[in-house]
Coordinates of C-alpha atoms in Angstrom, one line a residue:
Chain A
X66 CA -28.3 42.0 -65.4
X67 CA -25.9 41.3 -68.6
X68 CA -27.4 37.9 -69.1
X69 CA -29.1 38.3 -72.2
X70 CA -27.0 40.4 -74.0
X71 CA -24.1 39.0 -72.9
X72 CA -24.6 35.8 -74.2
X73 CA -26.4 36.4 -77.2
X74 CA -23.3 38.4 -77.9
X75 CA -21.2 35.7 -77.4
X76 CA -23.2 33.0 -79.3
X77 CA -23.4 35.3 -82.5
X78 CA -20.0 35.6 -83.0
X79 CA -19.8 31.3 -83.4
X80 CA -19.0 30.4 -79.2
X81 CA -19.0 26.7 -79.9
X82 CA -15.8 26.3 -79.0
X83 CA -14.3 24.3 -81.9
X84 CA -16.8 24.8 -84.5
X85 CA -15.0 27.1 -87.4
X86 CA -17.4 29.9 -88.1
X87 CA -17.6 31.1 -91.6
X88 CA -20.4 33.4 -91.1
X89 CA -18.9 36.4 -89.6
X90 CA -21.0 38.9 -91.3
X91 CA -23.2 40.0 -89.3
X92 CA -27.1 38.9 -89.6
X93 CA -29.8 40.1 -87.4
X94 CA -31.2 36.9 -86.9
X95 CA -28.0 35.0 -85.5
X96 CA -28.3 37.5 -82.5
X97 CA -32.1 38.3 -82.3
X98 CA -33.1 34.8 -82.3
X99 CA -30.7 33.5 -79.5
X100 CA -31.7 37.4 -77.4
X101 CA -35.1 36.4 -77.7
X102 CA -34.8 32.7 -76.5
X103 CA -33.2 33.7 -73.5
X104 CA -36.2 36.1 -72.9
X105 CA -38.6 33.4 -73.5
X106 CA -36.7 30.6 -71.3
X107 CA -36.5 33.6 -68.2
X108 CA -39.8 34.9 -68.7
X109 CA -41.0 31.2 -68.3
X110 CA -39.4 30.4 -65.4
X111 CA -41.0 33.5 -63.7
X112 CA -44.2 32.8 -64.7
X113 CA -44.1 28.7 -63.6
X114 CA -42.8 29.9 -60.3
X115 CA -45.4 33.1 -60.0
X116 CA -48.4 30.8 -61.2
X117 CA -46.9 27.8 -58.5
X118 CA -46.4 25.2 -60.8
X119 CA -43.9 24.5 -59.0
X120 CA -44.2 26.3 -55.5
X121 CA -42.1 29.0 -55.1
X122 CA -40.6 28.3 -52.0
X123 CA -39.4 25.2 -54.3
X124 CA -38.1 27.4 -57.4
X125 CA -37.9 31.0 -56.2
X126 CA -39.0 32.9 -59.2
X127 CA -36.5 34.5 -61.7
X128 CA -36.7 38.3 -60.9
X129 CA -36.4 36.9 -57.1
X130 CA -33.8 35.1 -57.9
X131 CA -32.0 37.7 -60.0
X132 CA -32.5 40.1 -57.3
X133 CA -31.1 37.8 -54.5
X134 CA -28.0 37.9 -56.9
X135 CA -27.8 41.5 -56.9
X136 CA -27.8 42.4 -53.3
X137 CA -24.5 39.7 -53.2
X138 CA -23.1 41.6 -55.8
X139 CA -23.0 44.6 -53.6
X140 CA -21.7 42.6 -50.8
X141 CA -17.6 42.4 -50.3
X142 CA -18.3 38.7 -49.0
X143 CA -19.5 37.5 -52.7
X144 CA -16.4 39.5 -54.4
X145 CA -13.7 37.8 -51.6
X146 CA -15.3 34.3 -52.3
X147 CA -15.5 34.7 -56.4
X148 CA -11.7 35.9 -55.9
X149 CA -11.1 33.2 -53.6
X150 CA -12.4 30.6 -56.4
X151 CA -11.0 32.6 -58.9
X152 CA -7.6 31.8 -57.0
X153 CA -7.7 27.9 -56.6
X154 CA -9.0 27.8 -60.4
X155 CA -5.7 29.9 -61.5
X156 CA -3.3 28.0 -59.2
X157 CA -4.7 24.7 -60.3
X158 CA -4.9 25.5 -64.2
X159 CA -1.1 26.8 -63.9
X160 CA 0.3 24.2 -62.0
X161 CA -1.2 21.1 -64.2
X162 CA 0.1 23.1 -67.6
X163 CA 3.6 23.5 -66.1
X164 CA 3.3 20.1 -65.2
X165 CA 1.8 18.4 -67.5
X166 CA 2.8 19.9 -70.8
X167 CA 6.3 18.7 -70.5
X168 CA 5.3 15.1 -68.9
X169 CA 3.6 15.0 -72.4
X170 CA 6.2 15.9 -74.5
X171 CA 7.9 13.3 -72.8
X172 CA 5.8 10.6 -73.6
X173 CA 4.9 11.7 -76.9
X174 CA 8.3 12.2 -78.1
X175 CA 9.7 8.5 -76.7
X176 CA 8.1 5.4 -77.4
X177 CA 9.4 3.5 -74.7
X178 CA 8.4 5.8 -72.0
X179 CA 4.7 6.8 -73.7
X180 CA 4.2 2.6 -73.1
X181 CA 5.7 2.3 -69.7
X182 CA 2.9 4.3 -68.4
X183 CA 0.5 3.7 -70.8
X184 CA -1.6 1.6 -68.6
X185 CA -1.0 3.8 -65.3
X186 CA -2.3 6.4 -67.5
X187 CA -5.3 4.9 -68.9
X188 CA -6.1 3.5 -65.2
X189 CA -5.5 6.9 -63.7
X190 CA -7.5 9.2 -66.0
X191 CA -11.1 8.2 -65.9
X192 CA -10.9 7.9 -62.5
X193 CA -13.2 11.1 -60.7
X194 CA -11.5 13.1 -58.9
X195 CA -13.9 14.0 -56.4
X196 CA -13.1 10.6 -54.9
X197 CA -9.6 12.1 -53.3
X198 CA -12.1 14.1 -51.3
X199 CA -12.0 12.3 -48.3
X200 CA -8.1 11.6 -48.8
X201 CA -7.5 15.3 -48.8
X202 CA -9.7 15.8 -45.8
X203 CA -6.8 13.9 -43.9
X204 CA -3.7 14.6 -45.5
X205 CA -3.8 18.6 -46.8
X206 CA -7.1 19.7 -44.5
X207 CA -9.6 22.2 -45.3
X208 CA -7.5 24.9 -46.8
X209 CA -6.2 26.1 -50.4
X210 CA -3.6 23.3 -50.6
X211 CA -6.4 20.5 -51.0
X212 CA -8.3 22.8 -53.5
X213 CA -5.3 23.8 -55.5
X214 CA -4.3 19.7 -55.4
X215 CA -7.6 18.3 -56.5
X216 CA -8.3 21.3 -59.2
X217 CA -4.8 20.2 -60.6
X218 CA -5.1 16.6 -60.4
X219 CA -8.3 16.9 -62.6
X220 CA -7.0 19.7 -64.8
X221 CA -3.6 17.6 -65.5
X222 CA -5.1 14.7 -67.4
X223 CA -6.8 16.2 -70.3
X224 CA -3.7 18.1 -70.8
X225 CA -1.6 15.5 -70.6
X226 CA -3.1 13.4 -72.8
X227 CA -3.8 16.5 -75.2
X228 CA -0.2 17.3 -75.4
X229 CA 0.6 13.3 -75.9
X230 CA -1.3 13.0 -78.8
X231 CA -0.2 16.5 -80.4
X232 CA 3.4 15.7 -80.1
X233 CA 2.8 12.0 -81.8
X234 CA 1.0 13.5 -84.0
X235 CA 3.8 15.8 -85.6
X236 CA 4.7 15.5 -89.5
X237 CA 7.6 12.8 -89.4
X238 CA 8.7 14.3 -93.3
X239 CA 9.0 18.2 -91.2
X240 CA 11.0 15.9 -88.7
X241 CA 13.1 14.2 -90.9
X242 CA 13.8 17.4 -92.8
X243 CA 15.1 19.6 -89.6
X244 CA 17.2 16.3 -88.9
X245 CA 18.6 16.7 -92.3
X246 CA 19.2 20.2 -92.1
X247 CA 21.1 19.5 -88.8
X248 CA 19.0 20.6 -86.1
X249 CA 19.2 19.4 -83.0
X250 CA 17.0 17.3 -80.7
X251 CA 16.1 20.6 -78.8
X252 CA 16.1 22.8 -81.8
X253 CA 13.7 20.1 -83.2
X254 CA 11.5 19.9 -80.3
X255 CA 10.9 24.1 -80.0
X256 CA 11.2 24.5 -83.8
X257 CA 9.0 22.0 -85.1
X258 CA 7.6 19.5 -82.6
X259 CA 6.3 22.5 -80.0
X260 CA 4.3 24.8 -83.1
X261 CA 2.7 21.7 -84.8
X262 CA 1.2 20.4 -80.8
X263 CA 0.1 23.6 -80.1
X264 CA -3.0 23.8 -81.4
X265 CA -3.4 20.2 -79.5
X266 CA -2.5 21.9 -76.0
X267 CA -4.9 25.0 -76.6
X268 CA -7.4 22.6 -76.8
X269 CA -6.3 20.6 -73.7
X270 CA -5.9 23.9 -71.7
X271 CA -9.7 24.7 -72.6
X272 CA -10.4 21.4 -71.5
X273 CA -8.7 21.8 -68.2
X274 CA -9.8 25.4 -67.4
X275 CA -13.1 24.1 -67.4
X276 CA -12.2 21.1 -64.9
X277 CA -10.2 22.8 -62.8
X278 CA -12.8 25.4 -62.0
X279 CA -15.5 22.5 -61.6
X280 CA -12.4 21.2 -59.2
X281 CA -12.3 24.1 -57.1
X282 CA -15.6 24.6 -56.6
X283 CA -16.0 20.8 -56.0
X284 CA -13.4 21.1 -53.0
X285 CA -14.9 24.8 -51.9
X286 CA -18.5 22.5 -51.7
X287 CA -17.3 19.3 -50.1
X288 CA -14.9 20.7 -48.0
X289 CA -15.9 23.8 -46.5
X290 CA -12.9 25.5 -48.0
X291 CA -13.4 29.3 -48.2
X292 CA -14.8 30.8 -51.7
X293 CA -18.3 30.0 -53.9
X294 CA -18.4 26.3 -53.2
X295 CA -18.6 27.2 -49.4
X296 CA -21.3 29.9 -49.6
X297 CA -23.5 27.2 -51.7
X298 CA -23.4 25.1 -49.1
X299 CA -23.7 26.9 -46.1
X300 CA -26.9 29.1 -47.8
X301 CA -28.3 25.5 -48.7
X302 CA -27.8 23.9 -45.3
X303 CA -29.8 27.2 -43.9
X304 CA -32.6 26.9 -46.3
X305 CA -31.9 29.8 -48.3
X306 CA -33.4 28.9 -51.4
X307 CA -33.3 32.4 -53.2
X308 CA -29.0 32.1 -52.1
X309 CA -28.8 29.3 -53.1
X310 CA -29.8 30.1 -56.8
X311 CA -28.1 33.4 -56.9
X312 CA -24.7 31.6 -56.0
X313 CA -25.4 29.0 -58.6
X314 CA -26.0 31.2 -61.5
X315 CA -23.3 33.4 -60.6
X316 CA -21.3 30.1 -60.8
X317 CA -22.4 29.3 -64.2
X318 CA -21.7 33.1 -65.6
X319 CA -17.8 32.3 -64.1
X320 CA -17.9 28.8 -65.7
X321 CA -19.5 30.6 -68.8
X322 CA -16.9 33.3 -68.8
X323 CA -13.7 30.9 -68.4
X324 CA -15.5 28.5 -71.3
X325 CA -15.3 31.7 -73.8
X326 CA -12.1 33.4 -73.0
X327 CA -10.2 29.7 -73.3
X328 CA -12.7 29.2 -76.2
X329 CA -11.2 32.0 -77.9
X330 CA -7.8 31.5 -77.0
X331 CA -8.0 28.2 -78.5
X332 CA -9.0 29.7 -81.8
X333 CA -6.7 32.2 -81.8
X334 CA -4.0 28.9 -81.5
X335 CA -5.8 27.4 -84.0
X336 CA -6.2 30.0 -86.5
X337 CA -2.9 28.6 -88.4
X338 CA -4.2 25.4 -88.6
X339 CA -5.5 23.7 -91.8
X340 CA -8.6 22.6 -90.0
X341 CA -9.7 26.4 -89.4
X342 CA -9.2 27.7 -93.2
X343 CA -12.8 26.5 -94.3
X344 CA -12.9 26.8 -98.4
X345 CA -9.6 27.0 -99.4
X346 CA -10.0 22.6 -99.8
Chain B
X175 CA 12.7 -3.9 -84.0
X176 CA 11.1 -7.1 -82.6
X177 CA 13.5 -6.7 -79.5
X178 CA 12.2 -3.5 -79.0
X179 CA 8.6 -4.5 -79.4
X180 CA 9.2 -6.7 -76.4
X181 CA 11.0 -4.2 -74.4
X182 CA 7.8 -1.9 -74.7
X183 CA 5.7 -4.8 -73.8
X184 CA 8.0 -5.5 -71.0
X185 CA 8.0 -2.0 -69.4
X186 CA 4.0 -2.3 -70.1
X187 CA 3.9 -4.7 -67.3
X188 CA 6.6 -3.7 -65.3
X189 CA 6.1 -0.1 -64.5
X190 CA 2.7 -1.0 -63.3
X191 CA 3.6 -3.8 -61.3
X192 CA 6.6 -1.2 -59.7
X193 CA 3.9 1.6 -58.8
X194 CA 1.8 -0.9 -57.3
X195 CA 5.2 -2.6 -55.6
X196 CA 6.4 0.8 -54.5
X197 CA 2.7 2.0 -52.6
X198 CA 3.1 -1.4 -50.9
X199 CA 6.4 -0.8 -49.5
X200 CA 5.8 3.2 -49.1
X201 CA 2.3 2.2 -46.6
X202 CA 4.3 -0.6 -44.8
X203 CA 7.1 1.7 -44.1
X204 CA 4.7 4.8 -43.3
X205 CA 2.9 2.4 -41.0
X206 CA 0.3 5.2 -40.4
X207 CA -3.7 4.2 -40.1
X208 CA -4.8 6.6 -42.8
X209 CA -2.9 5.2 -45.2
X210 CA -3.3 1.5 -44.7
X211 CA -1.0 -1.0 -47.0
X212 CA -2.1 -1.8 -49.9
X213 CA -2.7 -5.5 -49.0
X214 CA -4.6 -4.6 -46.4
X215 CA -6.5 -2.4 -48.6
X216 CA -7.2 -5.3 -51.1
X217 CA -8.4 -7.6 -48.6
X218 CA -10.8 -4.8 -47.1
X219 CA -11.8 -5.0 -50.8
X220 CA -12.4 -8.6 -50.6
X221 CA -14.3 -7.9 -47.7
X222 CA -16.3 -5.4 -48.1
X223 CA -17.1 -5.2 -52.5
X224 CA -17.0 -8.6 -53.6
X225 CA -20.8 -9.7 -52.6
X226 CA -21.0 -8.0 -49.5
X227 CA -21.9 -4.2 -50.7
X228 CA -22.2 -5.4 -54.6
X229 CA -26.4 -5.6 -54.2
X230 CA -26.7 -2.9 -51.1
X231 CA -24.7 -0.4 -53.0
X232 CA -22.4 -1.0 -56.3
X233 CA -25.6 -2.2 -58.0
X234 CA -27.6 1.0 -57.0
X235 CA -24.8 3.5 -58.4
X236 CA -24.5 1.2 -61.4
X237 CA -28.2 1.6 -62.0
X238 CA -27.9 5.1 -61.6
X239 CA -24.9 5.5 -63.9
X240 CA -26.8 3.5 -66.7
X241 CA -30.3 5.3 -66.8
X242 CA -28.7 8.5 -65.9
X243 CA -26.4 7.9 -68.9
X244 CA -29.2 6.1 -71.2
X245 CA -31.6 9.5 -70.8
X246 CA -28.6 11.4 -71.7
X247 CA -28.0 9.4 -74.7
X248 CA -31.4 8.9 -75.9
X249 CA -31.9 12.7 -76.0
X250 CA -28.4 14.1 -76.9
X251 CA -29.0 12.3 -80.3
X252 CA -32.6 13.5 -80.1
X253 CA -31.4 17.0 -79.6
X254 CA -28.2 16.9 -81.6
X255 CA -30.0 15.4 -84.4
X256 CA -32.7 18.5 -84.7
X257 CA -30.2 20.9 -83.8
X258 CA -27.8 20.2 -86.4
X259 CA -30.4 20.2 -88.9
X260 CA -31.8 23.1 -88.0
X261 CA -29.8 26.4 -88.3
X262 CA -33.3 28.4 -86.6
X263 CA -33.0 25.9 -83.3
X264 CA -29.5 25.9 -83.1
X265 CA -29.7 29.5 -83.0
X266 CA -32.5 29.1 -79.8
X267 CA -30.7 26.6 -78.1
X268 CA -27.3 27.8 -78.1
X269 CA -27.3 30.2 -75.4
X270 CA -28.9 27.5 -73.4
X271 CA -26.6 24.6 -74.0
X272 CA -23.4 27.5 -73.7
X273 CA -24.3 28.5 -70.5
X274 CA -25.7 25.0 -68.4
X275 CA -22.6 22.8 -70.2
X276 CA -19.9 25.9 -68.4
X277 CA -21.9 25.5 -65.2
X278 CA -20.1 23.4 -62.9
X279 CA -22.0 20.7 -61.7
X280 CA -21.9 20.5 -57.5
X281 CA -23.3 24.1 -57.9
X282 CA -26.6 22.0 -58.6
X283 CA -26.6 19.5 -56.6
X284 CA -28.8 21.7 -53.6
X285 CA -31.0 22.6 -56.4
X286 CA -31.7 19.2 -57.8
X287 CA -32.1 18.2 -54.1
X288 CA -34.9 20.8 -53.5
X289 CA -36.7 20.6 -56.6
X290 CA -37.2 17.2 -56.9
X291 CA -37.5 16.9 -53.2
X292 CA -35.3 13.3 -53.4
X293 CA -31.9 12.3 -52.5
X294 CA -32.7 8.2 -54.0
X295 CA -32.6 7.0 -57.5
X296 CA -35.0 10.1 -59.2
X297 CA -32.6 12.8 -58.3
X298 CA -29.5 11.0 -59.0
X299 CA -30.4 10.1 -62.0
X300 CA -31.7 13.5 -63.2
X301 CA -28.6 14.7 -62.1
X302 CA -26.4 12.3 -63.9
X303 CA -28.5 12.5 -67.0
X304 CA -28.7 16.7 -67.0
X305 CA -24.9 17.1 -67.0
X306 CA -24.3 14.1 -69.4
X307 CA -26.3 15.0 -72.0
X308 CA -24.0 17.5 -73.1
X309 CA -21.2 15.7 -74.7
X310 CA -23.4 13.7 -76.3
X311 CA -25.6 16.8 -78.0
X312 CA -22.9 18.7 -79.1
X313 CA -20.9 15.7 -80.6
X314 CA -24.0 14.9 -82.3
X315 CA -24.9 18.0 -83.4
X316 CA -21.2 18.5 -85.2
X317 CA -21.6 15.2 -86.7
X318 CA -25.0 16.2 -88.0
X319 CA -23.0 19.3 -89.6
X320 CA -20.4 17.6 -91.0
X321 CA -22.6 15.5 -92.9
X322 CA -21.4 15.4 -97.0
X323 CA -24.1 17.6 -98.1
X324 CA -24.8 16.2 -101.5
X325 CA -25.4 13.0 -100.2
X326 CA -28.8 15.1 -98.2
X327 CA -29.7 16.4 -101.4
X328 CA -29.4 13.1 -103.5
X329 CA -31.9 11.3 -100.7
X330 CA -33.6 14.6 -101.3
X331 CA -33.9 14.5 -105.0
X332 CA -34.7 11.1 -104.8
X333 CA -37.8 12.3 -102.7
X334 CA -37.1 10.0 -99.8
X335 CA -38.9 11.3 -96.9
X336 CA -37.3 13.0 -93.6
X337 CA -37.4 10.4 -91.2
X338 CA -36.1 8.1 -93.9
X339 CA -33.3 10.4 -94.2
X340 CA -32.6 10.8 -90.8
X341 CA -32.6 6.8 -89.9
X342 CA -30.5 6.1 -93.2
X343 CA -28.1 8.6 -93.8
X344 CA -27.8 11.4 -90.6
X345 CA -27.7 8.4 -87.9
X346 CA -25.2 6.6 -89.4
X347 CA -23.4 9.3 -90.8
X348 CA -23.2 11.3 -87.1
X349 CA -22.4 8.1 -85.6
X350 CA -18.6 7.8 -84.7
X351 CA -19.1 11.0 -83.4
X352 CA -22.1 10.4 -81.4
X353 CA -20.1 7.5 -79.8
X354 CA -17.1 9.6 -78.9
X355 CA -20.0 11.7 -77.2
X356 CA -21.0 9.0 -75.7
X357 CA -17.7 7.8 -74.4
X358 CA -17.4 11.3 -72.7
X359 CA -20.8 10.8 -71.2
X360 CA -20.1 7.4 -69.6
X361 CA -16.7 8.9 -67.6
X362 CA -19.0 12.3 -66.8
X363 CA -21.5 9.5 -65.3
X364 CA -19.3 8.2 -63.2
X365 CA -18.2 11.3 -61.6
X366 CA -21.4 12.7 -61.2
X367 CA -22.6 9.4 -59.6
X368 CA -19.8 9.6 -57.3
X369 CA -20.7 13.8 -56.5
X370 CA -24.3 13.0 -55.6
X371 CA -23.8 10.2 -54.0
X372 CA -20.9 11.9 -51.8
X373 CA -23.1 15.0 -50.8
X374 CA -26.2 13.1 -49.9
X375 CA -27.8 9.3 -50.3
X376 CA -28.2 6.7 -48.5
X377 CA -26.4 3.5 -51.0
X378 CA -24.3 3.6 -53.1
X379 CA -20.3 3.5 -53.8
X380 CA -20.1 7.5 -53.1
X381 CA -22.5 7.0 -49.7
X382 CA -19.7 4.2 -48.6
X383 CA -16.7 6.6 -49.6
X384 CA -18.6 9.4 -47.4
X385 CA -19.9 6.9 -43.9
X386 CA -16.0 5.4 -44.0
X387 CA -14.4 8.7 -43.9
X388 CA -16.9 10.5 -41.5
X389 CA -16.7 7.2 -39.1
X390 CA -12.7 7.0 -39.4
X391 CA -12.6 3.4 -41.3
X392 CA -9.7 4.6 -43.8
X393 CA -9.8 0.5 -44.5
X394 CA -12.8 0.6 -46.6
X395 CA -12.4 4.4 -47.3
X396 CA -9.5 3.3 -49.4
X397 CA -11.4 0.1 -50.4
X398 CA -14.3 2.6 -51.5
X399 CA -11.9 4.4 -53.6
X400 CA -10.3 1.5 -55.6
X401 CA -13.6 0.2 -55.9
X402 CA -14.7 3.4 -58.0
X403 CA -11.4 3.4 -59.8
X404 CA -12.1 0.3 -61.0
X405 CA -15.4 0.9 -61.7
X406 CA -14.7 3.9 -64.1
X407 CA -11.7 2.0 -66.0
X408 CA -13.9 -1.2 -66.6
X409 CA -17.0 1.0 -67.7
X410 CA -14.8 2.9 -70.3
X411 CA -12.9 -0.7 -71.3
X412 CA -16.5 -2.1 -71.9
X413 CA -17.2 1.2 -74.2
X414 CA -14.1 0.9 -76.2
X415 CA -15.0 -3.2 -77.1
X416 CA -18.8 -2.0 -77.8
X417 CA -17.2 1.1 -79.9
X418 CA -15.3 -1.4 -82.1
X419 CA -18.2 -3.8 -82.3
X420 CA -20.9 -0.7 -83.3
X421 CA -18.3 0.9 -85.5
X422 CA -16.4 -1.9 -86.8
X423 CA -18.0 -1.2 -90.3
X424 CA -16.8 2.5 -90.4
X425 CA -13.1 1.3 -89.4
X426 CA -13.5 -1.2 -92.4
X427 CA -14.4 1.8 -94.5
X428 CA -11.9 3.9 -93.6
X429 CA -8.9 1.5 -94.3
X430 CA -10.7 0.9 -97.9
X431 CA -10.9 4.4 -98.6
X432 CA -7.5 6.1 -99.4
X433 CA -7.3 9.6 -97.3

């Protein structure tokens, strides 16, 4: 398997998402230490599964577990489902960006219309998602419409709210000076307003790849619609414990692999920003 | 500029009041039974939340929000704290932390079921407490980090010990950040109430939202929904006034100091 390596890789190079790393040489103990954790963490869970600490029909042990994962990997039933979730986290991610990037421009750039649905807002956000479940059951049915819906109702409120603050949060002397110079309220918006938000949407589009994916998978689950989510819960409702634990870490190396790449798109946003150039203040 | 103050004030209350207006009218007109009107909805409310239910189940996923979330908080400080002091065990628990905080969360809820062979309180609450401890750990952790070195090395030249340092200057330092951590716990707690409770209990505001649907009773389904939308907005409300109370002496500092 590439665990290990994979993420001692991506630790070494500074993952946490918004941390600035200033240590990019490289130093054998910012990748041999995490490597070796890793090894110490899997080679104790085989050996409290093997010694029955906690009975391995409970905890299968690791290698089993690893092995149960790849005997799906050479199955075309894993690969169509991973696609399948793949596909309702895309749709979902896409559809709350092109929806909510201009709802918050919108109520970032006018005061009146940021208060009007300030408190439809505030109500709406926290609350969870999973609890249009049952609605979607009735309304969209078990197919890609409800997972698509609920991964983009979740996805579109960080974003939103992201892209709110960025645009509020825009130099009013920069503004003032394109104003002087005659630009435009659209010239304004793409010249000035849109670069000095974007490092404030990267960050909300890492945010909501992350719960769009948990969003998908949620309605996969739940819902019996077709992709990871299902396969967890049909291998759990047989008993399946080995299954069970191959889907799930599968699951967290696609939730670990979406986490990085946005992570690093985010940076990439960022790397303009004042907030990234560490010793020049 | 006062006109306009009241204009925002006005559209404040309005739009709200329209939404809710417009859901009424939209249900009466769609007269359909699984989307009953919002009155009738509020009276199911009535009916069902207020007394009924409140000790059979909005006090047990209340309890379970509130340890789940106190375990989180009591050791993503603990964590945080030792992590961000410590470049060796940040260096150990990073892979960890990357790779359980990108995992979603239903994909554990079989797991927690079998391994703790419980679907009441001891599950639910390991469950809510795992996946919140992460904003909390990580926010503290930063704010651990971004601590003014030379005020660590002052304490430390004034030879005051560790866990001197850490009560007087790391805690209180790390703190705003720890309760935005926090903040992001309390929502997470909510939602991962609501997940275990909606894939298997027996009480609780998520078991309610689950028996309604599967029996056909959209009535307190929908009751069961506005009941955990309200439940989440008052939690973080009741943050954001303990946030000002806990913090009210950093906001004072910050208008004192010029930026």
């Amino acid at each position: 398997m590439l665990a290990p390596e994979q993420l001692a890789d991506a630790t070494g190079s500074g993952a946490l998402a918004a941390a600035p790393s200033p240590r990019l040489r490289f130093s054998p103990g910012a990748v041999l230490v995490p490597a070796l954790s890793v090894a110490a963490a899997l080679a104790l869970w085989e050996l409290i599964s093997r010694t029955n600490t906690i009975s391995q029909h409970d905890l299968p042990s690791m290698s089993t577990s690893f092995s149960a994962l790849w005997s799906l990997l050479q199955t075309s039933a894993f690969w169509g489902a991973l696609l399948r979730t793949i596909r309702g986290w895309a749709l979902g991610l896409a559809i709350a960006t092109a929806l909510a990037v201009p709802c918050g421009i919108l109520l970032g750039s006018f005061e009146l219309v940021g208060r009007a649905f300030r408190i439809p807002i505030e109500f709406l956000r926290p609350i969870p998602s999973a609890v249009l479940i049952p609605v979607l059951f009735l309304t969209l049915g078990t197919n890609l419409k409800s997972e698509v819906f609920l991964a983009t109702f979740g996805a579109f409120w960080p974003l939103l709210v992201q892209t709110m603050y960025g645009v509020r949060d825009v130099d009013p002397i920069a503004l003032d000076t394109a104003r002087s110079f005659g630009l435009g309220p659209l010239e304004r918006l793409w010249r000035v307003t849109l670069p000095s938000a974007v490092p404030y949407i990267a960050t909300g589009v890492r945010i909501s790849s992350t719960v769009s994916l948990i969003l998908a998978f949620t309605a996969e689950l739940f819902m019996g619609i077709p992709g990871l989510g299902q396969k967890v819960n049909v291998v759990s409702s047989f008993g399946q414990t080995d299954l069970v634990f191959a889907y799930a870490i599968a699951v967290g190396f696609l939730g670990l692999a979406i986490h990085l790449a946005f992570s690093a798109l985010e940076r990439r946003a960022l790397r303009w920003h004042p907030s990234q150039r560490l010793g020049t203040t | 500029v006062s006109r306009r103050r009241a204009l925002g004030l006005g559209l404040e209350i309005l739009v709200p009041v329209l939404i809710l207006l417009a859901w009424q009218l939209w249900t009466v007109h769609a007269d359909s039974f699984k989307f009953p009107r919002l009155s009738t909805i509020l009276v199911e409310f009535r009916h069902e939340y207020i007394f009924a239910k409140l000790s059979s189940d909005v006090l047990p996923s209340l309890e379970r929000i509130f340890a789940g979330f106190a375990i989180a908080t009591i050791a993503g400080v603990a964590i945080g704290i030792a992590l961000g002091m410590s470049r060796f065990l940040r260096r150990l628990a990073i892979p960890h932390i990357e790779y359980w905080r990108a995992m979603p969360p239903p994909a554990l809820l079989p797991i927690s079921i079998i391994l703790l062979h419980s679907i009441q309180n001891r599950q639910k609450i390991a469950f809510i407490a795992f996946f919140c401890i992460f904003p909390v750990l990580l926010n503290t952790m930063d704010g651990v980090r971004g601590i003014d070195p030379t005020m660590l090395d002052t304490a430390r030249s004034f030879r005051i010990p560790r866990h001197q340092r850490v009560l007087r200057i790391v805690l209180p330092s790390a703190l705003p950040q720890i309760i935005a951590g926090m903040r992001n716990s309390l929502a997470l707690a909510v939602i991962m109430m609501v997940l275990s409770e909606y894939w298997s209990s027996s009480s609780g505001v998520g078991y309610q939202l689950l028996i309604s649907k599967n029996t056909f009773q959209f009535g307190p389904m929908w009751a069961a929904i506005v009941l955990i939308g309200v439940l989440g907005y008052l939690l973080n409300v009741l943050f954001v006034l303990f946030e000002r109370h806990v913090l009210a002496w950093h906001r004072g500092w910050r208008a004192a100091t010029p930026q």
